[in-house]
Amino acid sequence: MKVFKGKGVCGAIAMGQICVFKRLDASVKRHIIKDSEAEISRLERAKLLAKQELSAIYDKALYEVGETNASIFEIHIMMIDDDDYNESIKSIIRTQHVNAEYAVSVAKENFASMFSAMDDSYMQARAADVKDISNRIIACLSDKEQYDILPDEKVIICADDLAPSETVSLDKEKVLAFVTAYGSSNSHTAILARNMNIPALIGLGEEFLDEISDGDMAIVDGFTGELYLEPDDRTLSKMEKKRQADLEKRMLLHKLKGKDNTTLDGRRVEIFANIGSVQEIGSVLLNDAGGIGLFRSEFLYLEQNDYPTEEQQFSIYRKVLESMAGKKVVIRTLDIGADKKCAYFGLGNEENPALGFRAIRICLSRPQIFKTQLRALYRASVYGRLSIMFPMVTGVGEVERILSICQLVKAELEAQGQDFDKDVELGIMIETPAAAIISDRLAPLVDFFSIGTNDLTQYTLACDRQNPLLEPFCDTHHEAVMRLIEKTCEAGHSHGCWVGICGELAADTSLTEKFLKIGIDELSVSPSNVLRVRDRVRSIDLSAK
Ligand code: PEP
Ligand code: MG
């Protein structure tokens, strides 16, 4: 038996045979051609075919993993038409008189190395995308499949890395788990695997690829990040027990559907869900969340090539509110900036984007964008129970400006005879140390606080949340963060605000008891964590010493 250690992306256990993911011969030969223009026409036909394939993959992804995750394939379609990329290929064909396959493969390497050398991690990730689309065009030029078809039985797919299109194209019914030598936990592939709910391990290192062959027996432990190759009997039976226990736990958790989030001594807490798109509502309902505690509305903007109109936004907010059938829905206004970049906003580069022009700062500086979103939100408010929340607040003046813009929007809607709920709750995220420290001054202005522990932790501990090197320094349980949470909760309650937590810490069940003792009213977590947190709440006795 051999054991390899990587990082678990999706917590579950899979046992079965390995299938090494094979890309079919991608080697490209160089030929001299006579008619460059005919070769360029051949290239254009192949690009068309590649785009048709990608649009079919997009439809499949839309169905399996939702719009936000599927949008990568729309980006791929756009990349195929990128001017610089195309000009480069055509120029290679024309100046070197070479075949299109060769020109695409040269452009692929040039663009991939250019992206990899960039400072920005988002741009670095584009290297994999440009390789992916180039391989597709080359396959279309040569009329070949890109990779082998999977065997009939379910298998553990092992690869150096998987491109997003490869992950989605694989028949989900035949995949027990994904295991890759490279990759990061925030890569699109990892996100897709998580959303497809397939156990996945990443970053096992290159050596692992030399050790595996098709048909080898393996166990994937998505909890510990371990892969057991040809496991011995002891490991096999230990892992079988762990798998059974996990399955039983999942079944048990589903038995908690319909049950209260009440501690043994009778204290109730709301458990809501965080989402980024309408497609995730199915999962919110399936996991029996009491409402939506954070709808990250910026994803609507990130999925588009231009500002979403009032009508587009209205129809989305309405859909969310109608689907939640009277349960509370907290929609956060645009939180663009920092790692969430949106080209058409024309924000330019910043030295420190996390400390930069983002979220409410953009909204207050560009009130037309803000007002459009607020109009859509207020108009949708009659279709359910809406609360509006504002991100990245640091001071009283900001909140006063936000509230006066809300008043203005309401007055305009009223004058136009538009229906809206006059009592929509307004709240702010407490995700800067400044907001937490002056929470007693902010609380009288609003109806609720929702603590964004992801940003609150990064700003309090001065640890960039995007930088994996800082993981050892980023103590999410740090006393400074805990004190700010306590202070915020106390200040909110003394002015009649309800106080929730919507950062990742809300799902940390080692802190649930502490949060309840502090008096937190609501925990908003990813849909798949709702029942796990409910289970924890129901086991707590706050009266016990
Ligand atoms: C947070 O900062 O904790 C939060 C919930 O917002 P986001 O993760 O979207 O920045
Ligand atoms: Mg935040």
Coordinates of C-alpha atoms and ligand atoms in Angstrom, one line a residue, residues 294 296 332 335 340 429 431 452-455 465 502-503, ligand 1:
L294 CA -26.5 36.4 2.3
R296 CA -24.0 37.9 -3.0
R332 CA -26.4 42.3 -0.2
D335 CA -19.7 44.0 -3.4
K340 CA -14.1 40.2 -7.6
M429 CA -22.2 44.0 7.2
E431 CA -16.6 43.3 8.2
G452 CA -18.6 39.1 7.7
T453 CA -15.9 37.1 9.4
N454 CA -14.0 36.5 6.2
D455 CA -13.1 40.1 5.7
R465 CA -7.4 36.2 2.5
C502 CA -22.5 35.3 7.4
G503 CA -18.7 34.6 7.0
Ligands
PEP1 C1 -17.2 38.1 4.6 O1 -16.4 39.0 4.3 O2 -17.2 37.4 5.6 C2 -18.4 37.9 3.7 C3 -19.4 37.1 4.0 O3 -18.3 38.5 2.5 P1 -17.4 38.0 1.3 O4 -16.9 36.6 1.7 O5 -18.4 37.9 0.1 O6 -16.4 39.0 1.2

